[in-house]
GROMACS .gro file of C-alpha atoms in nm:
model
  363
    1MET     CA    1  -2.613   3.229   0.814
    2ALA     CA    2  -2.432   3.476   0.589
    3ALA     CA    3  -2.171   3.525   0.860
    4GLY     CA    4  -2.126   3.149   0.890
    5GLN     CA    5  -2.079   3.109   0.514
    6ALA     CA    6  -1.831   3.397   0.511
    7ALA     CA    7  -1.636   3.234   0.795
    8ARG     CA    8  -1.628   2.902   0.613
    9GLY     CA    9  -1.513   3.077   0.296
   10SER     CA   10  -1.234   3.251   0.486
   11ALA     CA   11  -1.130   2.919   0.642
   12ASP     CA   12  -1.123   2.749   0.301
   13ARG     CA   13  -0.906   3.028   0.158
   14ALA     CA   14  -0.671   3.000   0.455
   15LEU     CA   15  -0.638   2.626   0.403
   16ASP     CA   16  -0.570   2.677   0.033
   17ALA     CA   17  -0.303   2.936   0.114
   18MET     CA   18  -0.130   2.691   0.349
   19MET     CA   19  -0.177   2.400   0.101
   20ILE     CA   20  -0.363   2.206   0.369
   21PRO     CA   21  -0.619   1.968   0.214
   22LYS     CA   22  -0.985   2.026   0.292
   23LEU     CA   23  -1.171   1.709   0.383
   24ASP     CA   24  -1.541   1.641   0.353
   25ARG     CA   25  -1.647   1.459   0.669
   26SER     CA   26  -1.947   1.311   0.489
   27ARG     CA   27  -1.703   1.125   0.263
   28PHE     CA   28  -1.499   0.968   0.543
   29ASP     CA   29  -1.483   0.591   0.482
   30TRP     CA   30  -1.575   0.462   0.827
   31GLU     CA   31  -1.650   0.103   0.724
   32PRO     CA   32  -1.320   0.042   0.540
   33GLY     CA   33  -1.139   0.206   0.830
   34VAL     CA   34  -1.293  -0.029   1.087
   35ARG     CA   35  -1.233  -0.332   0.864
   36ALA     CA   36  -0.868  -0.243   0.811
   37LEU     CA   37  -0.826  -0.177   1.183
   38LEU     CA   38  -0.965  -0.518   1.282
   39SER     CA   39  -0.778  -0.706   1.009
   40THR     CA   40  -0.446  -0.553   1.107
   41VAL     CA   41  -0.462  -0.532   1.485
   42ALA     CA   42  -0.634  -0.858   1.588
   43PRO     CA   43  -0.355  -1.086   1.456
   44LEU     CA   44  -0.092  -0.864   1.620
   45VAL     CA   45  -0.267  -0.882   1.956
   46VAL     CA   46  -0.278  -1.262   1.932
   47LEU     CA   47   0.090  -1.283   1.838
   48ALA     CA   48   0.187  -1.041   2.116
   49SER     CA   49   0.000  -1.251   2.370
   50MET     CA   50   0.202  -1.552   2.252
   51GLY     CA   51   0.530  -1.364   2.267
   52ARG     CA   52   0.579  -1.404   1.890
   53LEU     CA   53   0.565  -1.054   1.748
   54ASP     CA   54   0.868  -1.154   1.542
   55LEU     CA   55   0.600  -1.302   1.313
   56GLY     CA   56   0.403  -0.978   1.314
   57ILE     CA   57   0.540  -0.850   0.985
   58TYR     CA   58   0.398  -1.153   0.803
   59ALA     CA   59   0.058  -1.102   0.966
   60SER     CA   60   0.064  -0.731   0.882
   61PHE     CA   61   0.142  -0.786   0.516
   62SER     CA   62  -0.123  -1.058   0.492
   63ALA     CA   63  -0.377  -0.823   0.650
   64PHE     CA   64  -0.350  -0.601   0.340
   65THR     CA   65  -0.623  -0.834   0.213
   66GLY     CA   66  -0.877  -0.626   0.406
   67LEU     CA   67  -0.794  -0.316   0.201
   68TYR     CA   68  -0.947  -0.460  -0.116
   69GLY     CA   69  -1.308  -0.462  -0.229
   70ARG     CA   70  -1.387  -0.102  -0.129
   71GLY     CA   71  -1.738  -0.004  -0.237
   72GLU     CA   72  -1.815  -0.340  -0.399
   73PRO     CA   73  -2.139  -0.532  -0.331
   74TYR     CA   74  -2.079  -0.852  -0.140
   75GLY     CA   75  -2.180  -1.066  -0.438
   76ARG     CA   76  -1.865  -0.936  -0.608
   77ARG     CA   77  -1.645  -0.853  -0.311
   78TRP     CA   78  -1.595  -1.215  -0.203
   79LEU     CA   79  -1.402  -1.283  -0.523
   80THR     CA   80  -1.194  -0.966  -0.499
   81LEU     CA   81  -1.097  -1.051  -0.141
   82LEU     CA   82  -1.025  -1.414  -0.228
   83VAL     CA   83  -0.792  -1.322  -0.515
   84ALA     CA   84  -0.618  -1.058  -0.300
   85ALA     CA   85  -0.580  -1.310  -0.016
   86CYS     CA   86  -0.423  -1.572  -0.244
   87CYS     CA   87  -0.186  -1.316  -0.396
   88LEU     CA   88  -0.074  -1.172  -0.062
   89PHE     CA   89  -0.025  -1.517   0.089
   90SER     CA   90   0.189  -1.609  -0.212
   91CYS     CA   91   0.391  -1.286  -0.186
   92VAL     CA   92   0.458  -1.332   0.186
   93VAL     CA   93   0.560  -1.696   0.154
   94ALA     CA   94   0.767  -1.637  -0.161
   95GLY     CA   95   0.947  -1.350   0.009
   96ALA     CA   96   1.020  -1.553   0.321
   97TRP     CA   97   1.142  -1.843   0.106
   98ALA     CA   98   1.372  -1.608  -0.089
   99GLN     CA   99   1.515  -1.491   0.245
  100SER     CA  100   1.567  -1.850   0.358
  101VAL     CA  101   1.780  -1.930   0.052
  102GLY     CA  102   1.990  -1.614   0.080
  103GLU     CA  103   1.779  -1.378  -0.138
  104PRO     CA  104   1.985  -1.425  -0.456
  105LEU     CA  105   1.945  -1.144  -0.708
  106TRP     CA  106   1.788  -1.361  -0.977
  107ILE     CA  107   1.512  -1.480  -0.741
  108VAL     CA  108   1.437  -1.128  -0.620
  109THR     CA  109   1.431  -1.005  -0.981
  110LEU     CA  110   1.197  -1.277  -1.105
  111GLY     CA  111   0.981  -1.243  -0.796
  112LEU     CA  112   0.953  -0.866  -0.841
  113LEU     CA  113   0.858  -0.909  -1.207
  114ALA     CA  114   0.596  -1.169  -1.109
  115VAL     CA  115   0.430  -0.965  -0.835
  116ILE     CA  116   0.426  -0.644  -1.042
  117SER     CA  117   0.273  -0.838  -1.331
  118ALA     CA  118   0.008  -0.986  -1.102
  119GLY     CA  119  -0.082  -0.648  -0.956
  120VAL     CA  120  -0.107  -0.470  -1.292
  121LEU     CA  121  -0.298  -0.746  -1.474
  122LEU     CA  122  -0.540  -0.816  -1.190
  123THR     CA  123  -0.613  -0.445  -1.153
  124SER     CA  124  -0.719  -0.438  -1.519
  125ILE     CA  125  -0.926  -0.756  -1.488
  126LEU     CA  126  -1.094  -0.701  -1.152
  127GLN     CA  127  -1.088  -0.319  -1.152
  128TRP     CA  128  -1.019  -0.330  -0.781
  129ILE     CA  129  -0.914  -0.062  -0.537
  130PRO     CA  130  -0.635  -0.007  -0.439
  131ARG     CA  131  -0.492  -0.011  -0.790
  132GLY     CA  132  -0.158  -0.148  -0.894
  133ALA     CA  133   0.097  -0.376  -0.733
  134ILE     CA  134   0.208  -0.166  -0.435
  135PHE     CA  135   0.094  -0.405  -0.161
  136PHE     CA  136   0.215  -0.715  -0.343
  137VAL     CA  137   0.560  -0.563  -0.393
  138PHE     CA  138   0.576  -0.438  -0.033
  139ALA     CA  139   0.485  -0.785   0.098
  140PHE     CA  140   0.728  -0.974  -0.126
  141LEU     CA  141   1.029  -0.745  -0.088
  142GLY     CA  142   0.963  -0.674   0.279
  143CYS     CA  143   0.960  -1.045   0.363
  144SER     CA  144   1.254  -1.127   0.136
  145MET     CA  145   1.472  -0.867   0.310
  146LYS     CA  146   1.373  -0.951   0.668
  147PRO     CA  147   1.584  -1.219   0.839
  148LEU     CA  148   1.368  -1.507   0.957
  149GLY     CA  149   1.537  -1.517   1.296
  150GLN     CA  150   1.374  -1.778   1.518
  151ALA     CA  151   1.084  -1.821   1.275
  152ASN     CA  152   1.068  -2.092   1.012
  153LEU     CA  153   0.887  -2.112   0.681
  154SER     CA  154   0.608  -2.331   0.821
  155GLU     CA  155   0.528  -2.071   1.087
  156VAL     CA  156   0.527  -1.796   0.826
  157MET     CA  157   0.283  -1.994   0.612
  158LEU     CA  158   0.053  -2.064   0.907
  159VAL     CA  159   0.048  -1.702   1.024
  160SER     CA  160  -0.013  -1.577   0.671
  161VAL     CA  161  -0.296  -1.816   0.586
  162LEU     CA  162  -0.471  -1.744   0.916
  163SER     CA  163  -0.430  -1.368   0.867
  164VAL     CA  164  -0.562  -1.361   0.510
  165SER     CA  165  -0.853  -1.583   0.614
  166PHE     CA  166  -0.939  -1.353   0.902
  167SER     CA  167  -0.911  -1.048   0.677
  168TRP     CA  168  -1.140  -1.211   0.420
  169THR     CA  169  -1.397  -1.278   0.693
  170VAL     CA  170  -1.376  -0.922   0.824
  171GLY     CA  171  -1.406  -0.790   0.470
  172MET     CA  172  -1.731  -0.981   0.423
  173SER     CA  173  -1.869  -0.908   0.771
  174GLY     CA  174  -2.051  -0.595   0.659
  175LEU     CA  175  -2.304  -0.818   0.486
  176VAL     CA  176  -2.462  -0.907   0.820
  177PRO     CA  177  -2.587  -0.559   0.923
  178ARG     CA  178  -2.706  -0.497   0.569
  179LEU     CA  179  -2.942  -0.793   0.600
  180ILE     CA  180  -3.128  -0.594   0.868
  181PRO     CA  181  -3.340  -0.338   0.676
  182SER     CA  182  -3.340  -0.073   0.949
  183VAL     CA  183  -2.961  -0.087   0.979
  184GLY     CA  184  -2.875  -0.139   0.614
  185ALA     CA  185  -3.071   0.172   0.514
  186LYS     CA  186  -2.833   0.387   0.721
  187LEU     CA  187  -2.514   0.245   0.570
  188ARG     CA  188  -2.343   0.378   0.261
  189PRO     CA  189  -2.469   0.201  -0.056
  190LEU     CA  190  -2.228  -0.037  -0.225
  191ASN     CA  191  -2.262   0.045  -0.591
  192ARG     CA  192  -1.913   0.006  -0.733
  193THR     CA  193  -1.965  -0.253  -1.009
  194PRO     CA  194  -1.714  -0.192  -1.291
  195ALA     CA  195  -1.707  -0.440  -1.578
  196ARG     CA  196  -1.464  -0.727  -1.538
  197ARG     CA  197  -1.302  -0.875  -1.848
  198LEU     CA  198  -1.003  -1.104  -1.888
  199SER     CA  199  -0.928  -0.935  -2.219
  200ALA     CA  200  -0.868  -0.603  -2.040
  201ALA     CA  201  -0.537  -0.734  -1.907
  202TRP     CA  202  -0.366  -0.779  -2.241
  203SER     CA  203  -0.264  -0.438  -2.368
  204ARG     CA  204   0.054  -0.261  -2.473
  205ALA     CA  205  -0.004  -0.006  -2.197
  206ASN     CA  206  -0.001  -0.277  -1.928
  207LEU     CA  207   0.305  -0.442  -2.079
  208ALA     CA  208   0.488  -0.109  -2.078
  209LEU     CA  209   0.382  -0.045  -1.718
  210ILE     CA  210   0.506  -0.386  -1.603
  211LEU     CA  211   0.843  -0.361  -1.776
  212ILE     CA  212   0.913   0.002  -1.688
  213SER     CA  213   0.803  -0.040  -1.325
  214THR     CA  214   1.020  -0.350  -1.283
  215LEU     CA  215   1.328  -0.191  -1.441
  216ALA     CA  216   1.284   0.135  -1.250
  217ALA     CA  217   1.234  -0.050  -0.921
  218LEU     CA  218   1.546  -0.261  -0.979
  219ALA     CA  219   1.743   0.047  -1.083
  220SER     CA  220   1.646   0.234  -0.767
  221MET     CA  221   1.745  -0.062  -0.551
  222GLY     CA  222   2.072  -0.093  -0.739
  223VAL     CA  223   2.158   0.273  -0.689
  224ALA     CA  224   2.069   0.251  -0.320
  225SER     CA  225   2.289  -0.056  -0.279
  226LEU     CA  226   2.587   0.083  -0.471
  227THR     CA  227   2.583   0.422  -0.301
  228GLY     CA  228   2.509   0.280   0.044
  229ILE     CA  229   2.273   0.567   0.123
  230ALA     CA  230   2.038   0.341   0.319
  231GLU     CA  231   2.004  -0.018   0.437
  232HIS     CA  232   1.642  -0.081   0.333
  233GLN     CA  233   1.686  -0.064  -0.043
  234TYR     CA  234   1.347  -0.215  -0.115
  235TRP     CA  235   1.172   0.100   0.008
  236SER     CA  236   1.289   0.280  -0.306
  237ALA     CA  237   1.133   0.004  -0.517
  238VAL     CA  238   0.809   0.030  -0.319
  239THR     CA  239   0.810   0.405  -0.390
  240VAL     CA  240   0.847   0.344  -0.763
  241VAL     CA  241   0.563   0.092  -0.778
  242ALA     CA  242   0.339   0.313  -0.561
  243ILE     CA  243   0.387   0.605  -0.798
  244PHE     CA  244   0.339   0.398  -1.113
  245SER     CA  245  -0.001   0.261  -1.013
  246GLY     CA  246  -0.139   0.273  -1.369
  247PRO     CA  247  -0.026   0.341  -1.727
  248ALA     CA  248  -0.120   0.712  -1.707
  249ALA     CA  249   0.119   0.757  -1.413
  250LEU     CA  250   0.414   0.691  -1.645
  251VAL     CA  251   0.367   1.039  -1.795
  252SER     CA  252   0.242   1.230  -1.490
  253PHE     CA  253   0.437   1.419  -1.223
  254ASP     CA  254   0.142   1.445  -0.981
  255ARG     CA  255   0.190   1.126  -0.782
  256ILE     CA  256   0.565   1.186  -0.755
  257GLY     CA  257   0.507   1.506  -0.562
  258HIS     CA  258   0.233   1.354  -0.348
  259ARG     CA  259   0.447   1.053  -0.264
  260ILE     CA  260   0.762   1.243  -0.171
  261VAL     CA  261   0.599   1.526   0.024
  262GLY     CA  262   0.345   1.297   0.193
  263THR     CA  263   0.613   1.048   0.296
  264LEU     CA  264   0.848   1.315   0.430
  265VAL     CA  265   0.564   1.457   0.638
  266GLY     CA  266   0.490   1.100   0.745
  267VAL     CA  267   0.851   1.053   0.857
  268GLY     CA  268   0.804   1.356   1.081
  269VAL     CA  269   0.481   1.209   1.220
  270ALA     CA  270   0.659   0.876   1.272
  271ALA     CA  271   0.944   1.048   1.457
  272ALA     CA  272   0.693   1.214   1.688
  273LEU     CA  273   0.501   0.891   1.750
  274LEU     CA  274   0.777   0.631   1.749
  275GLY     CA  275   1.103   0.809   1.830
  276GLY     CA  276   1.294   0.714   2.142
  277GLN     CA  277   1.197   0.415   2.353
  278THR     CA  278   0.870   0.241   2.269
  279ASN     CA  279   0.709  -0.081   2.385
  280GLN     CA  280   0.510  -0.331   2.181
  281VAL     CA  281   0.170  -0.240   2.323
  282TYR     CA  282   0.221   0.123   2.234
  283LEU     CA  283   0.352   0.027   1.889
  284ILE     CA  284   0.040  -0.180   1.815
  285CYS     CA  285  -0.178   0.113   1.924
  286VAL     CA  286   0.008   0.345   1.685
  287ILE     CA  287  -0.033   0.096   1.400
  288ALA     CA  288  -0.404   0.067   1.480
  289ALA     CA  289  -0.461   0.443   1.484
  290CYS     CA  290  -0.265   0.503   1.163
  291THR     CA  291  -0.444   0.219   0.983
  292PHE     CA  292  -0.783   0.360   1.072
  293VAL     CA  293  -0.703   0.720   0.980
  294THR     CA  294  -0.540   0.616   0.652
  295GLU     CA  295  -0.851   0.435   0.531
  296LEU     CA  296  -1.065   0.723   0.650
  297VAL     CA  297  -0.897   0.984   0.429
  298VAL     CA  298  -0.713   0.803   0.147
  299ALA     CA  299  -1.004   0.831  -0.097
  300GLN     CA  300  -1.002   1.210  -0.058
  301HIS     CA  301  -0.633   1.295  -0.039
  302TYR     CA  302  -0.351   1.051  -0.116
  303GLY     CA  303  -0.079   1.285   0.006
  304LEU     CA  304  -0.243   1.332   0.345
  305ALA     CA  305  -0.296   0.957   0.380
  306LEU     CA  306   0.078   0.907   0.333
  307ALA     CA  307   0.140   1.104   0.650
  308PHE     CA  308  -0.019   0.810   0.833
  309ILE     CA  309   0.082   0.530   0.596
  310THR     CA  310   0.448   0.605   0.667
  311PRO     CA  311   0.445   0.550   1.047
  312LEU     CA  312   0.218   0.250   0.985
  313ALA     CA  313   0.470   0.096   0.745
  314LEU     CA  314   0.766   0.174   0.968
  315GLY     CA  315   0.591   0.028   1.269
  316ALA     CA  316   0.489  -0.289   1.085
  317THR     CA  317   0.847  -0.354   0.971
  318ASN     CA  318   0.990  -0.309   1.322
  319LEU     CA  319   0.734  -0.493   1.535
  320GLY     CA  320   1.009  -0.685   1.710
  321LEU     CA  321   1.176  -0.355   1.806
  322THR     CA  322   1.502  -0.491   1.670
  323GLN     CA  323   1.613  -0.175   1.485
  324GLU     CA  324   1.683   0.183   1.587
  325TRP     CA  325   1.391   0.407   1.492
  326GLU     CA  326   1.608   0.703   1.397
  327ALA     CA  327   1.795   0.494   1.137
  328LEU     CA  328   1.462   0.377   0.993
  329PHE     CA  329   1.337   0.735   0.963
  330VAL     CA  330   1.648   0.839   0.769
  331ASP     CA  331   1.633   0.532   0.545
  332ARG     CA  332   1.267   0.588   0.465
  333ALA     CA  333   1.322   0.951   0.369
  334ARG     CA  334   1.628   0.883   0.155
  335GLU     CA  335   1.479   0.583  -0.023
  336THR     CA  336   1.157   0.773  -0.099
  337ILE     CA  337   1.349   1.064  -0.249
  338LEU     CA  338   1.560   0.823  -0.453
  339GLY     CA  339   1.257   0.631  -0.580
  340GLY     CA  340   1.081   0.957  -0.661
  341PHE     CA  341   1.384   1.083  -0.853
  342VAL     CA  342   1.397   0.764  -1.060
  343CYS     CA  343   1.026   0.805  -1.138
  344PHE     CA  344   1.086   1.169  -1.233
  345LEU     CA  345   1.348   1.063  -1.488
  346VAL     CA  346   1.116   0.797  -1.628
  347VAL     CA  347   0.830   1.045  -1.667
  348VAL     CA  348   1.055   1.299  -1.840
  349LEU     CA  349   1.178   1.034  -2.087
  350ALA     CA  350   0.829   0.894  -2.142
  351ARG     CA  351   0.680   1.238  -2.216
  352LYS     CA  352   0.961   1.314  -2.462
  353TYR     CA  353   0.895   0.981  -2.634
  354PHE     CA  354   0.524   1.054  -2.668
  355GLU     CA  355   0.589   1.405  -2.796
  356ARG     CA  356   0.854   1.295  -3.044
  357HIS     CA  357   0.622   1.034  -3.196
  358GLY     CA  358   0.314   1.255  -3.189
  359TYR     CA  359   0.123   1.029  -2.946
  360GLU     CA  360  -0.143   1.163  -2.714
  361LEU     CA  361  -0.053   1.136  -2.348
  362PRO     CA  362  -0.269   0.874  -2.171
  363ALA     CA  363  -0.526   1.018  -1.932
   0.00000   0.00000   0.00000
């Protein structure tokens, strides 16, 4: 036994030396992983069988519904999932509508402000996981920047409402085995019940987060557009909102490093999985595998999860195989670095402001 403990200690030290995260297998989130897998893949399989994977991006963004409600009892989870479903449906449809009218700057700006506000305020009220507005922003901007092609707004609405409804059902499906005592006793207890208060939304910290996130996201998109460094400018905005997931993130460098390093590693993983010629069946399989692994590890290590989130996001935005993968890899890397740099500047300025006025940094 002593030899085994010594070996494990040596392995842990080796992992630390290589900066490789150690994962506790007992903390793997199997249930959320299976739910996310079903919510994401089932609509894509249906659309592929109909020859309409051009609508896959709208189904994929709507399937983000299944990511919410982690650890919540079902008496509370139904509301979390319902609110997330309504928000994601609205983001997808609003984004597609913005694309249909030529995505004017004022509509994109107001839409971005609205979805960031919704994500921040609802996080404070519902105390849900994942925190922040990342998935709302990704859905709105992703759909607003994607040409509709042969699709029309009615088809987008139908696909989205069916996808969020399916994701809601999958998210609640775990209630059934828990009604069987012998099975429910073996499943992880659902004991995440934080207090929910409408009053929690109205704070100066949330207002600052909304305004700074919106301005930083718009600034990053503006720089990307003016410099022409990449064609998918909204990825820099998604990076900003992902990093600024809560008020404390405005004065912290931690998530910036995780986001940049994790995404760059993820671009390498995506190149290995998606580079060259791919077909739609293979692409759906990659999306399925990355979705499952992401939910399995994200609660333990955000940076590691990004290594799988990145190929998942790239695959979901190119389901129709209409773009060259290599160009997408370069765009994703450049936009992430740009968004991270903008966040770095914001954090530096915010910390100086707090220090100059003698304020304590938020934890």
